[in-house]
XYZ file of N, CA and C in Angstrom:
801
model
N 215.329 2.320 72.037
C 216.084 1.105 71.801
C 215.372 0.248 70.763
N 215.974 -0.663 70.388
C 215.350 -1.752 69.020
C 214.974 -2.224 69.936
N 213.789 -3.007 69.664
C 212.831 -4.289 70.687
C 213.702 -5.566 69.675
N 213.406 -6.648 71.091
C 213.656 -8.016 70.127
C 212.518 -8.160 69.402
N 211.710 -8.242 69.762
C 210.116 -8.695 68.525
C 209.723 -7.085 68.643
N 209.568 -6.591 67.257
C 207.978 -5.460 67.163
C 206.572 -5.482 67.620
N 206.270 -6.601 67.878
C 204.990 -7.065 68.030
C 204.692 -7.886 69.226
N 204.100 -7.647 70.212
C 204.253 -9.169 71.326
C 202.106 -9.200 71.217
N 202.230 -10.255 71.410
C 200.776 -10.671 71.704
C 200.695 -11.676 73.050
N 199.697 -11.056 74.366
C 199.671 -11.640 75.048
C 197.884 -12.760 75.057
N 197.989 -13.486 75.743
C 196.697 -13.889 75.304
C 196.289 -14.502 76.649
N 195.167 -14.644 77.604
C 194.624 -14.574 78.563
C 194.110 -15.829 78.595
N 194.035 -16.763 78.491
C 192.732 -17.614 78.828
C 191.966 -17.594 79.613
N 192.168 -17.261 80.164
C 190.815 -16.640 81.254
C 190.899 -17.658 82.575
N 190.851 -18.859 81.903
C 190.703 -19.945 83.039
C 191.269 -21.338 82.918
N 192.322 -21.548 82.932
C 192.981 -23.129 82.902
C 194.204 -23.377 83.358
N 194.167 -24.454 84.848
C 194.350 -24.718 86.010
C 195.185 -26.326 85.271
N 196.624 -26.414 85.354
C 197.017 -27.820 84.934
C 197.733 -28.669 86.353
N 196.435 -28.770 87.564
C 197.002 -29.577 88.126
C 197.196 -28.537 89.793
N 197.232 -29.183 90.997
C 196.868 -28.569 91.842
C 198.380 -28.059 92.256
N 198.060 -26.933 93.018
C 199.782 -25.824 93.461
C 199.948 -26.476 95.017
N 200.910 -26.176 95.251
C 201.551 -26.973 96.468
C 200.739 -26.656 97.869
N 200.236 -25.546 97.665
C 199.911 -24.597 98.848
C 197.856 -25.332 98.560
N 197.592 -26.119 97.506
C 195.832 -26.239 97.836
C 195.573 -26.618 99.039
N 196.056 -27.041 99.416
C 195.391 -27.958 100.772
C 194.753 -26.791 101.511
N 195.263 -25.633 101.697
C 194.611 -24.295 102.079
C 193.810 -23.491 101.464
N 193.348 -24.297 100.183
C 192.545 -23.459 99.534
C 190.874 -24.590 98.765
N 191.142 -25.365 99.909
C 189.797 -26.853 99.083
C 190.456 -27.164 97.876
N 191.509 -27.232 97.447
C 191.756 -27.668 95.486
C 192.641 -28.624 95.701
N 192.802 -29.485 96.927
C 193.221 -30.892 96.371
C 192.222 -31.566 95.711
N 193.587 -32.250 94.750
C 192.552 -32.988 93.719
C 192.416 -32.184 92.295
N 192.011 -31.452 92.523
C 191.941 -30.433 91.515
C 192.902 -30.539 90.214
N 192.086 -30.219 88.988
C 192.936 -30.776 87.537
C 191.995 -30.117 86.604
N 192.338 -29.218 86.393
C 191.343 -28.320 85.084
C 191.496 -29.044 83.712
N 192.809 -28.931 83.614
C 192.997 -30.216 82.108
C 192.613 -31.719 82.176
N 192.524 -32.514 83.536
C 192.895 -33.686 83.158
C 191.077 -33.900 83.864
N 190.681 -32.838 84.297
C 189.245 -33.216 84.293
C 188.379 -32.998 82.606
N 188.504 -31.819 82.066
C 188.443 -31.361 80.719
C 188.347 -32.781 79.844
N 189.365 -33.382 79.594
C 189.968 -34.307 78.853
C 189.194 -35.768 79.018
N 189.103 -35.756 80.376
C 188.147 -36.865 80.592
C 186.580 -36.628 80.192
N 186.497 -35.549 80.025
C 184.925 -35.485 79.010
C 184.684 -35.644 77.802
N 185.913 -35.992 76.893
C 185.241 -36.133 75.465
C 186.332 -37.409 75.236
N 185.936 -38.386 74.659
C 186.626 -39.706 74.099
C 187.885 -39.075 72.606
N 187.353 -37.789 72.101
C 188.018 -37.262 71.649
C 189.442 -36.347 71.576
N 189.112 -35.747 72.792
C 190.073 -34.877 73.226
C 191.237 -34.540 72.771
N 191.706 -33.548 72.531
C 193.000 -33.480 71.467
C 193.243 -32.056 71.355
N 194.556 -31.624 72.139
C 195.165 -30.468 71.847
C 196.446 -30.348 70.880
N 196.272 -30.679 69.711
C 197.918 -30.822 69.339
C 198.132 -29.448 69.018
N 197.956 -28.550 69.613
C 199.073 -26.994 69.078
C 199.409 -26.841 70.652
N 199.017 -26.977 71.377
C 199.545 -26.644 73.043
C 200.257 -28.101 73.242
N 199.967 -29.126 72.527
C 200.738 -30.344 73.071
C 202.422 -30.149 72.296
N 202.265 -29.326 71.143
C 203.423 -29.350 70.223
C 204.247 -28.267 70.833
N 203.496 -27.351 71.485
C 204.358 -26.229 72.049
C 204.854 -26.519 73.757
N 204.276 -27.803 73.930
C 205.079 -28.498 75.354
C 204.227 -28.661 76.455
N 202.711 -28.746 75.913
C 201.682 -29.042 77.324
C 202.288 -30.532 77.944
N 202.169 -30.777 77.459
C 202.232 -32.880 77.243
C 203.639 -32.735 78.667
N 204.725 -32.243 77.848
C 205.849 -32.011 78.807
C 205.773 -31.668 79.756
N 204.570 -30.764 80.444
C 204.670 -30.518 81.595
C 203.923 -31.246 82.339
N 203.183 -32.446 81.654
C 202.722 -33.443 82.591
C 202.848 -34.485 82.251
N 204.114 -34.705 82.504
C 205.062 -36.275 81.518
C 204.455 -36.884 83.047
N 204.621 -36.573 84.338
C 204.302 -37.363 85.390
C 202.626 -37.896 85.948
N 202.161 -36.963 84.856
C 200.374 -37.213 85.207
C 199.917 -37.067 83.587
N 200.417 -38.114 82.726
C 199.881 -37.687 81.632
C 198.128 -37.783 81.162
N 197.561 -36.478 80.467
C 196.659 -35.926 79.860
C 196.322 -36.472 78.307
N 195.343 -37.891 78.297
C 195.014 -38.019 77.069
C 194.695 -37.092 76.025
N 195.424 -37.090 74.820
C 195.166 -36.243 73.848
C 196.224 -35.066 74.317
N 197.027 -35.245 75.263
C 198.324 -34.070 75.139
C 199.259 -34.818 75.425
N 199.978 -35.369 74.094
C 201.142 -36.328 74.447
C 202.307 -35.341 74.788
N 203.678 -35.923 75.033
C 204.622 -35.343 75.376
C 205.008 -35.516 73.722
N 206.313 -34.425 73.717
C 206.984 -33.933 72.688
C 208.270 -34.313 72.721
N 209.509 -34.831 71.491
C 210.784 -34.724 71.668
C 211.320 -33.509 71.381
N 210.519 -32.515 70.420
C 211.261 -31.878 69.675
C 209.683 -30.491 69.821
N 209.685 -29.691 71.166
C 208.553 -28.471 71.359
C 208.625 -28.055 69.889
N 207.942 -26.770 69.724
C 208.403 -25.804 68.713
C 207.927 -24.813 69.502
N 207.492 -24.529 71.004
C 207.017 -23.503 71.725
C 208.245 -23.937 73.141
N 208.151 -23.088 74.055
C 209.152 -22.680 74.788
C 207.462 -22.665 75.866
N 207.752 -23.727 77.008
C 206.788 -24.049 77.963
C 207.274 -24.036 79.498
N 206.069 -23.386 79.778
C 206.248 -23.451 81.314
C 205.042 -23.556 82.468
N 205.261 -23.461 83.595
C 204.353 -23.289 84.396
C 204.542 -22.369 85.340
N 203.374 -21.659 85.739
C 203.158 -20.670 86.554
C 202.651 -20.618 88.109
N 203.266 -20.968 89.143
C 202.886 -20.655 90.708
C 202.156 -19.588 90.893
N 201.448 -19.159 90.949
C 200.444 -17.707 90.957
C 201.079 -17.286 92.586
N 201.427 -16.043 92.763
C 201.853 -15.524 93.963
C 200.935 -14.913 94.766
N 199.875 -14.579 94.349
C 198.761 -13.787 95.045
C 198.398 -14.703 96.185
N 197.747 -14.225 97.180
C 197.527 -14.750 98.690
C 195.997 -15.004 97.565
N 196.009 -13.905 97.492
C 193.618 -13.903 98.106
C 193.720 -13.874 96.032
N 193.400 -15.086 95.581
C 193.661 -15.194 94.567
C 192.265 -14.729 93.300
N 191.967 -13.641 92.531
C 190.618 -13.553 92.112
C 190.703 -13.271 90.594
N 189.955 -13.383 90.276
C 189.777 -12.526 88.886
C 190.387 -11.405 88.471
N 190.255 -10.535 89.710
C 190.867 -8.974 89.627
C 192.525 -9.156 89.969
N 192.654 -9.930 91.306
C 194.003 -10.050 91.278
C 194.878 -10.574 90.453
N 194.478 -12.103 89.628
C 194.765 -12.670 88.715
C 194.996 -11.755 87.353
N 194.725 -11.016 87.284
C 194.904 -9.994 86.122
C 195.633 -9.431 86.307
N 195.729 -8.356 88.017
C 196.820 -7.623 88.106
C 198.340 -7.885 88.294
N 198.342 -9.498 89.234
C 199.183 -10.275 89.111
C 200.029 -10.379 87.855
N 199.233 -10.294 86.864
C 199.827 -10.273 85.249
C 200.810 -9.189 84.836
N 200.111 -8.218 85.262
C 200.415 -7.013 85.084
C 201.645 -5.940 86.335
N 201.914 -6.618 86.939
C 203.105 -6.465 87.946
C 202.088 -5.504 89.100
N 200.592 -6.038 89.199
C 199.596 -5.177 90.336
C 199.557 -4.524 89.716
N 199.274 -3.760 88.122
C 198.576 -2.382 87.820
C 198.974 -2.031 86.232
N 197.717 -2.989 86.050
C 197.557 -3.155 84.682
C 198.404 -1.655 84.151
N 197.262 -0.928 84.337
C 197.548 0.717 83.662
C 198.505 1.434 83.896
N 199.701 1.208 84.800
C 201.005 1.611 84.979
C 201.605 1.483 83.898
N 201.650 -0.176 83.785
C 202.264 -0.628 82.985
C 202.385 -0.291 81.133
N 200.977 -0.234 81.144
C 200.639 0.354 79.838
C 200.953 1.532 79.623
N 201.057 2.350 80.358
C 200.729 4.146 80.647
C 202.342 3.796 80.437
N 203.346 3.460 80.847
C 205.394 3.054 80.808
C 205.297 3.115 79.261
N 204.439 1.866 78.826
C 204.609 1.428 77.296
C 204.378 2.301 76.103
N 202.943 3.371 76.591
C 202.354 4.441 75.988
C 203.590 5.866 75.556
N 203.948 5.836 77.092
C 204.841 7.213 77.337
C 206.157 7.068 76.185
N 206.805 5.463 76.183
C 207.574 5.298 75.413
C 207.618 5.057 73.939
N 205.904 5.567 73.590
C 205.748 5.616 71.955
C 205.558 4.196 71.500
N 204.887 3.217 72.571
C 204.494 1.887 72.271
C 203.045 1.849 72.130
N 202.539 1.318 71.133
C 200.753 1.079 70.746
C 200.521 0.096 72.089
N 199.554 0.057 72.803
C 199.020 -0.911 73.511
C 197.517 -1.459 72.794
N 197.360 -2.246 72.599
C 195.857 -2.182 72.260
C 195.228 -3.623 73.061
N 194.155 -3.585 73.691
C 193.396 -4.428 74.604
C 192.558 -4.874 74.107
N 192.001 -6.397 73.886
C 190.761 -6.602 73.216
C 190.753 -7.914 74.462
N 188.811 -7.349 74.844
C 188.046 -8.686 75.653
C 186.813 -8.092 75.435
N 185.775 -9.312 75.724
C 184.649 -9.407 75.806
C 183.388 -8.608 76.508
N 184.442 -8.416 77.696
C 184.121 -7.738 78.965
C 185.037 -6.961 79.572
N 184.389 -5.993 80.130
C 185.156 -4.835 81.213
C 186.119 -5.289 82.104
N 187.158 -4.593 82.021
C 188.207 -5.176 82.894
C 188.430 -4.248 83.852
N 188.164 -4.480 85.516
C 187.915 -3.703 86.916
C 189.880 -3.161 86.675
N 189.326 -1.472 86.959
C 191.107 -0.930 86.969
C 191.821 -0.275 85.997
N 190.906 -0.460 84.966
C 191.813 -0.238 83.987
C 191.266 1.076 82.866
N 192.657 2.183 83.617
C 191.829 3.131 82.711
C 192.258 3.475 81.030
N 192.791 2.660 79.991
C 192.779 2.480 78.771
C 191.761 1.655 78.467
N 191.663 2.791 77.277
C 190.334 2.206 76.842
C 190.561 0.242 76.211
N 189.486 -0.412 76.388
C 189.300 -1.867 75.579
C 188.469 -2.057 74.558
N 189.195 -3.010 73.547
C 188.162 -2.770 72.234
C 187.372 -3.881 72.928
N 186.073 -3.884 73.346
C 184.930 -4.909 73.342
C 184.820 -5.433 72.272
N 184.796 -7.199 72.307
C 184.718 -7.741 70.920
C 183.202 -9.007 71.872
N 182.898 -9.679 70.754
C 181.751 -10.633 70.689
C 181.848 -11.665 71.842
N 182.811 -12.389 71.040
C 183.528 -13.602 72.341
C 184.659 -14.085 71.313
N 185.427 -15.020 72.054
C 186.525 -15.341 71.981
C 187.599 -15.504 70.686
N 186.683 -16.185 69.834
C 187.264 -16.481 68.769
C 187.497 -15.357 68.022
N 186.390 -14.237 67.795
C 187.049 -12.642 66.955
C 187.624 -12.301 67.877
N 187.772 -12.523 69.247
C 189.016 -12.140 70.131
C 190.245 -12.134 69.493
N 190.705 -13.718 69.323
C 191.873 -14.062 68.755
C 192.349 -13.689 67.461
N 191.016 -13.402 66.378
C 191.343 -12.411 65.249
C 191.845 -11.351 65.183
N 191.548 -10.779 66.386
C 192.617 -9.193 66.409
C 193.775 -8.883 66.669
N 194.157 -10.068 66.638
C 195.922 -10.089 66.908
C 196.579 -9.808 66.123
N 195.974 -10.591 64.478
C 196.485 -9.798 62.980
C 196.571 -8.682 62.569
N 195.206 -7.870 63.604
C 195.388 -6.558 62.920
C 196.101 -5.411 62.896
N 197.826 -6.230 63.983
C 198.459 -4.706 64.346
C 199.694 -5.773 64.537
N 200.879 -4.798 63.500
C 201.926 -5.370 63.505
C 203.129 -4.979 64.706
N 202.365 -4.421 65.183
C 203.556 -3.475 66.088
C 203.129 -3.382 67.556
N 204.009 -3.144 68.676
C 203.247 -3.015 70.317
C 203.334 -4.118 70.516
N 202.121 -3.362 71.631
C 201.103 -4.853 72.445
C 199.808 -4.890 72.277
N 199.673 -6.539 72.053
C 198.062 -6.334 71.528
C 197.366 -8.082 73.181
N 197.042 -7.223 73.639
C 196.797 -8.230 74.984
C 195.308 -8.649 74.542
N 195.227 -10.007 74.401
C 193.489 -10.337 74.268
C 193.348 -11.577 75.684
N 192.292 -10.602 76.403
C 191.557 -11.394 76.944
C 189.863 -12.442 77.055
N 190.554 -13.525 77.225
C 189.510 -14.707 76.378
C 188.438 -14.601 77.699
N 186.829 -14.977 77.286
C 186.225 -15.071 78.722
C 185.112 -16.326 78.526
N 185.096 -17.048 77.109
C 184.241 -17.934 77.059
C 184.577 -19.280 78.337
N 185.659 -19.639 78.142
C 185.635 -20.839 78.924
C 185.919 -20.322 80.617
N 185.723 -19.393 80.950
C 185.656 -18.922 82.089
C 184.548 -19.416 82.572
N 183.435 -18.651 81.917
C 181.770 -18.661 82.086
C 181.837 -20.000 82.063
N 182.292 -20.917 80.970
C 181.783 -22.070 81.150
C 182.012 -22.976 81.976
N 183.402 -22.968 82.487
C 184.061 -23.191 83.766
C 183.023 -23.191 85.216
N 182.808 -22.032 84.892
C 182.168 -21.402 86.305
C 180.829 -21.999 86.745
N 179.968 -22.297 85.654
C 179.088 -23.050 85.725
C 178.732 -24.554 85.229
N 179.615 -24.813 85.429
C 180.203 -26.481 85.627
C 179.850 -27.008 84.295
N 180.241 -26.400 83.504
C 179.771 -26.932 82.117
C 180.922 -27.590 81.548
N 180.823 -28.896 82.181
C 182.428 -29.610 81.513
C 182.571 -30.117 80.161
N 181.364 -30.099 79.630
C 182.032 -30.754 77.968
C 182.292 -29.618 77.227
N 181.023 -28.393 77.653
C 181.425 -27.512 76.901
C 182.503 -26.776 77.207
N 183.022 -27.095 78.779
C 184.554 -26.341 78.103
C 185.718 -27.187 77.590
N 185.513 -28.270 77.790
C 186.314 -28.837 76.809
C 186.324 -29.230 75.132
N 185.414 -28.923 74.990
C 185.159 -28.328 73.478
C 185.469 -27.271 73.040
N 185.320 -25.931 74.159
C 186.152 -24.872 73.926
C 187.669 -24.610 74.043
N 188.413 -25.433 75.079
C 189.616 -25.531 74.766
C 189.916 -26.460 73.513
N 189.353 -27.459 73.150
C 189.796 -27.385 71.612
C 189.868 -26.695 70.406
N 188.665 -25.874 70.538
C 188.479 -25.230 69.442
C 189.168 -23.785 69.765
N 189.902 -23.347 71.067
C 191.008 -22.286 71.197
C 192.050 -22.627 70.960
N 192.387 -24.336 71.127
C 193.833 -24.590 70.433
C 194.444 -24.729 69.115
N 193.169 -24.866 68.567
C 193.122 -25.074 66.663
C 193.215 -23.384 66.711
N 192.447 -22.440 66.812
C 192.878 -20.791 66.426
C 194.040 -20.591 67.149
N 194.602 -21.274 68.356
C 196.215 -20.246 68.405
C 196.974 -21.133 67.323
N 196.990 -22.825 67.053
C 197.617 -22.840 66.080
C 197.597 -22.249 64.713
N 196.669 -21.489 63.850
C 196.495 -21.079 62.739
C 196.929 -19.994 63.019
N 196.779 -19.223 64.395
C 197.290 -17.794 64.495
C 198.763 -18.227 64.748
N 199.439 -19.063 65.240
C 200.539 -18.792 65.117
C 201.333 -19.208 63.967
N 200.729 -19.359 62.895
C 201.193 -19.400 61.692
C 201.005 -18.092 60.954
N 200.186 -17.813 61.061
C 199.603 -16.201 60.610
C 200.656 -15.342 61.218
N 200.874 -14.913 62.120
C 202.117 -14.129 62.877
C 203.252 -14.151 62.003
N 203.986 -12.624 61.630
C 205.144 -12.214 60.954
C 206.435 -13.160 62.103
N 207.468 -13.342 61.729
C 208.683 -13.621 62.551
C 208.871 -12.678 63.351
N 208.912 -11.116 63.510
C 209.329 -10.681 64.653
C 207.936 -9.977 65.485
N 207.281 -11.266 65.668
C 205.916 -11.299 66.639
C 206.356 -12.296 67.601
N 205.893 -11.898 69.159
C 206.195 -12.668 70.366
C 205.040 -12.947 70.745
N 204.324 -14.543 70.529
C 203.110 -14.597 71.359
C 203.423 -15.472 72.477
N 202.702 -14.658 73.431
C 202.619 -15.256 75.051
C 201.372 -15.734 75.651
N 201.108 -16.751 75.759
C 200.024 -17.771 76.083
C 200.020 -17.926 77.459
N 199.246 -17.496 78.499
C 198.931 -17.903 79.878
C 197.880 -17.887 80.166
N 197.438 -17.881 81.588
C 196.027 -18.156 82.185
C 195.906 -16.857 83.562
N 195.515 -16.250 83.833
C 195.456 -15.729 84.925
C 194.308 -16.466 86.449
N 193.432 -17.156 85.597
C 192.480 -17.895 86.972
C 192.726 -19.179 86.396
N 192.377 -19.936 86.687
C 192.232 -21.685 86.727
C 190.762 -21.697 87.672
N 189.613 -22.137 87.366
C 188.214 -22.765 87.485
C 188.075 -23.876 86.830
N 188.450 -25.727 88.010
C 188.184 -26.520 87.698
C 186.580 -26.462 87.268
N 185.963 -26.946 85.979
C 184.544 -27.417 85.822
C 184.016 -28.088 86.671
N 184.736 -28.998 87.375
C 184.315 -29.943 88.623
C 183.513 -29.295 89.779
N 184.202 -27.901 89.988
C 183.994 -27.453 90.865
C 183.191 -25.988 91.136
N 183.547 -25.740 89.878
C 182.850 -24.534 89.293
C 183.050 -23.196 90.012
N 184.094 -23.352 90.828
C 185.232 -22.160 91.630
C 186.372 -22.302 91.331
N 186.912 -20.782 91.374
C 188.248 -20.247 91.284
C 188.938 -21.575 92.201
N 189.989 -22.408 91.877
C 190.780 -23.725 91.863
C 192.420 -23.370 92.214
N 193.247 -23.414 93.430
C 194.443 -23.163 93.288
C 195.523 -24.504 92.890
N 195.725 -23.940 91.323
C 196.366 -24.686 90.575
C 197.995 -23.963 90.007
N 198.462 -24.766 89.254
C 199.616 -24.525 88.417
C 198.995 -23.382 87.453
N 198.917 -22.029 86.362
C 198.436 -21.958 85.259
C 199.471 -22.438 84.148
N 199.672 -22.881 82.936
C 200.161 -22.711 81.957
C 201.064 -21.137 81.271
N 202.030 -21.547 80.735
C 202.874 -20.439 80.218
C 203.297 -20.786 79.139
N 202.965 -20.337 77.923
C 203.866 -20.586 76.546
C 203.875 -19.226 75.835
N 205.319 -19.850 75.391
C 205.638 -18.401 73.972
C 206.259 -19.299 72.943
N 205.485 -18.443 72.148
C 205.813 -19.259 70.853
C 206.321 -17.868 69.887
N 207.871 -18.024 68.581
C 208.200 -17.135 67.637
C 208.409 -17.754 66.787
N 208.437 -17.709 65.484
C 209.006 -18.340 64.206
C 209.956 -18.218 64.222
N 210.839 -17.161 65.508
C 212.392 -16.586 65.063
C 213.126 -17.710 65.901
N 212.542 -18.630 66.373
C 212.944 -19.520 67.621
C 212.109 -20.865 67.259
N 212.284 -21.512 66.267
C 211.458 -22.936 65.469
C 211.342 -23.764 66.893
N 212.816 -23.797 68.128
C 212.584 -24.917 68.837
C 212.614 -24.948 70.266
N 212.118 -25.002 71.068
C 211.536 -24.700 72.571
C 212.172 -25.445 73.461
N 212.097 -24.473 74.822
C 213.007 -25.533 75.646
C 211.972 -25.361 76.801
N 212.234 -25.949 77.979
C 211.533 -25.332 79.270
C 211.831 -24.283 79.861
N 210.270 -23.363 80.457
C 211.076 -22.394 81.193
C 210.950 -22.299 82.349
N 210.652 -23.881 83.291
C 210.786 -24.041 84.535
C 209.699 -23.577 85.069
N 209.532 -23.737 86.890
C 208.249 -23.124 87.246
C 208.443 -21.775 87.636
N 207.514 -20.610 86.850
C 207.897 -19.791 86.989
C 207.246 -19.045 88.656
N 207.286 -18.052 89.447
C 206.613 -17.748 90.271
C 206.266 -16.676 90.600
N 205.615 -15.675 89.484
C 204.523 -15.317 89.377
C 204.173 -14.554 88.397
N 202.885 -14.651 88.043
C 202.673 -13.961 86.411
C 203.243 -12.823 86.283
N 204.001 -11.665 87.139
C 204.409 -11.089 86.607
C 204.971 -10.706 85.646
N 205.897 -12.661 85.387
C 206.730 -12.401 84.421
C 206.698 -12.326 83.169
N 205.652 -12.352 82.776
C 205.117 -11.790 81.882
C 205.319 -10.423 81.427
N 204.238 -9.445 82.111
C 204.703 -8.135 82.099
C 206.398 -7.218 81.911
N 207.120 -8.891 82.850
C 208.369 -8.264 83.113
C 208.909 -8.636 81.268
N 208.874 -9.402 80.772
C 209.077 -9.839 79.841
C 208.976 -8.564 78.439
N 207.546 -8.008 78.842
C 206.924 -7.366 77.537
C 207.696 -5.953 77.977
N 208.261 -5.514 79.295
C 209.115 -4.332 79.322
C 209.907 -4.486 78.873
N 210.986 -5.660 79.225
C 212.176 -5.901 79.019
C 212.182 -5.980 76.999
N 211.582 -6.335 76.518
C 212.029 -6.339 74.945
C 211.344 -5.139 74.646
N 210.646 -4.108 75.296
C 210.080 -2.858 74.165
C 211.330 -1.415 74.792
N 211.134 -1.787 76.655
C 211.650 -0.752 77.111
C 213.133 -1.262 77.526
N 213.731 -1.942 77.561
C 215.118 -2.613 77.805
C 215.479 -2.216 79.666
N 214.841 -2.845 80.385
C 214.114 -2.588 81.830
C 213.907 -3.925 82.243
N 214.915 -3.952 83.249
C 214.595 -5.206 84.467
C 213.722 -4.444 85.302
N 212.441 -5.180 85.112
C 211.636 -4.618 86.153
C 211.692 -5.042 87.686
N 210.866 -4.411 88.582
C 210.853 -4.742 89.921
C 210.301 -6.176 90.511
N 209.524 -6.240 89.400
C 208.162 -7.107 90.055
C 208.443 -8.611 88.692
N 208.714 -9.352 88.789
C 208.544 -10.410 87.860
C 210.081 -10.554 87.390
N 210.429 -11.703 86.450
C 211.750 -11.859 85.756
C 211.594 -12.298 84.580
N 212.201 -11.263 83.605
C 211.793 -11.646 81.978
C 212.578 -12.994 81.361
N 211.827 -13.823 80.386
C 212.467 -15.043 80.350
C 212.814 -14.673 78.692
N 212.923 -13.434 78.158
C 213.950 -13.580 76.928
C 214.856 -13.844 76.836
N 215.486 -14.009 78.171
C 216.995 -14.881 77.464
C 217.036 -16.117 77.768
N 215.772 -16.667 78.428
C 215.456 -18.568 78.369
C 215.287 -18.856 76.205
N 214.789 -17.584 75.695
C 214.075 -17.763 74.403
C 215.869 -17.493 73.864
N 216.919 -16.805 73.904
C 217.838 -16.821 73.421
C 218.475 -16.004 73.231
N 217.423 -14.863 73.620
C 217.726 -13.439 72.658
C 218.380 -12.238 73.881
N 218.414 -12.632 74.824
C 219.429 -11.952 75.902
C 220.184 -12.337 76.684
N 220.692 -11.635 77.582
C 221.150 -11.927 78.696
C 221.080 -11.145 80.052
N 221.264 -11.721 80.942
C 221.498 -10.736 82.558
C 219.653 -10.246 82.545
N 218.704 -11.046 82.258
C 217.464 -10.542 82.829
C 217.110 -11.367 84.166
């Protein structure tokens, strides 16, 4: 079948939590705010490529200095309920991946689709190979280098830094990841789909895995103007997403939001 985009790029952040999920009270993360703790560490603070693609919007009710709200997105925003009970690193990934990373890929492979994986570090499960890169930022460089497939990069700097309560420096690192997805998403041909989420959320505050909201954006040049895509409930849909435009497949596990973006229907 024709794909809607040739190209999808998924991108991992590894770790960012916008705000606590309904269910914390069972998990110690009331209170809990990965962004709006972040933000309160630098007098500077300033995301304008995630604020332009609709961060701001999703916290018109708790607004985040330096992520104003938008009239006019140019990204298509959402938020993510994470469905996993026992919520981890490993699950948070597989969660992504509809529980199994390498199924999924191995579907994409069989059907004459490039997969290509780039992170820092070993990913538990997964038997395609990963290009190991430095850290984050030549992470995000390898997205250019393949016009076609899937090119999934997982980020792990502000994880680490997360984890060990290093709050300015990760909020210095989410700035300086929001300036490279904006230049990368200028760099990107028109029929490239990039998909922006989080699989863990680790408030700095706390310097543990945090049950929060994660973030969801896709951004195309073929689509200049963004709408919401509600709360979604659970990263699957992602995965379900990257079947549905290569393999034309409502999957089991997740619900693809290409036709929130325009370009289908009946997913």
């Amino acid at each position: 079948m024709d794909s809607f985009f040739q190209h999808v790029v998924v991108v991992d952040l590894g770790a960012l939590g916008i705000g606590e999920a309904p269910e914390a009270n069972r998990y110690d993360s009331v209170g809990t705010d990965t962004l709006k703790h972040a933000a309160m560490q630098l007098t500077n603070f300033n995301l304008p490529t995630l604020a332009q693609w609709g961060l701001g919007n999703l916290r018109d009710a708790n607004p985040v200095p330096g992520v104003p709200t938008v009239a006019e997105p140019t990204g298509f925003y959402g938020r993510v309920h994470v469905s996993t009970a026992d919520w981890t690193a490993t699950t948070g990934w597989a969660e992504l991946w509809q529980g199994d990373a390498t199924a999924v890929f191995d579907r994409l492979m069989h059907a004459g689709i490039a997969v290509n994986v780039v992170s820092a570090t070993a990913i538990a499960g997964m038997a395609q190979p990963i290009q190991q890169i430095a850290d984050d930022e030549a992470a995000l460089a390898q997205a250019t280098t393949h016009q076609q497939g899937l090119t999934v990069i997982r980020l792990v700097d502000g994880l680490r830094l997360a984890a060990a309560q290093q709050s300015e420096a990760y909020a210095n690192w989410l700035m300086t990841i929001d300036a490279r997805l904006g230049t990368l998403s200028q760099q990107l041909p028109a029929d490239t789909l990039l998909i922006v989420t989080a699989t863990q959320a680790i408030d700095p505050e706390t310097g543990r895995l945090t049950r929060e909201y994660v973030p969801l954006f896709s951004f195309s040049r073929k689509r200049p103007t963004g709408i919401a895509l509600g709360i979604r409930r659970t990263l699957a849909d992602v995965a379900a997403t990257v079947e549905k435009n290569f393999l034309g497949v409502q999957s089991q596990a997740g619900h693809a939001f290409l036709s929130e973006l325009g370009l289908t229907t009946g997913d």
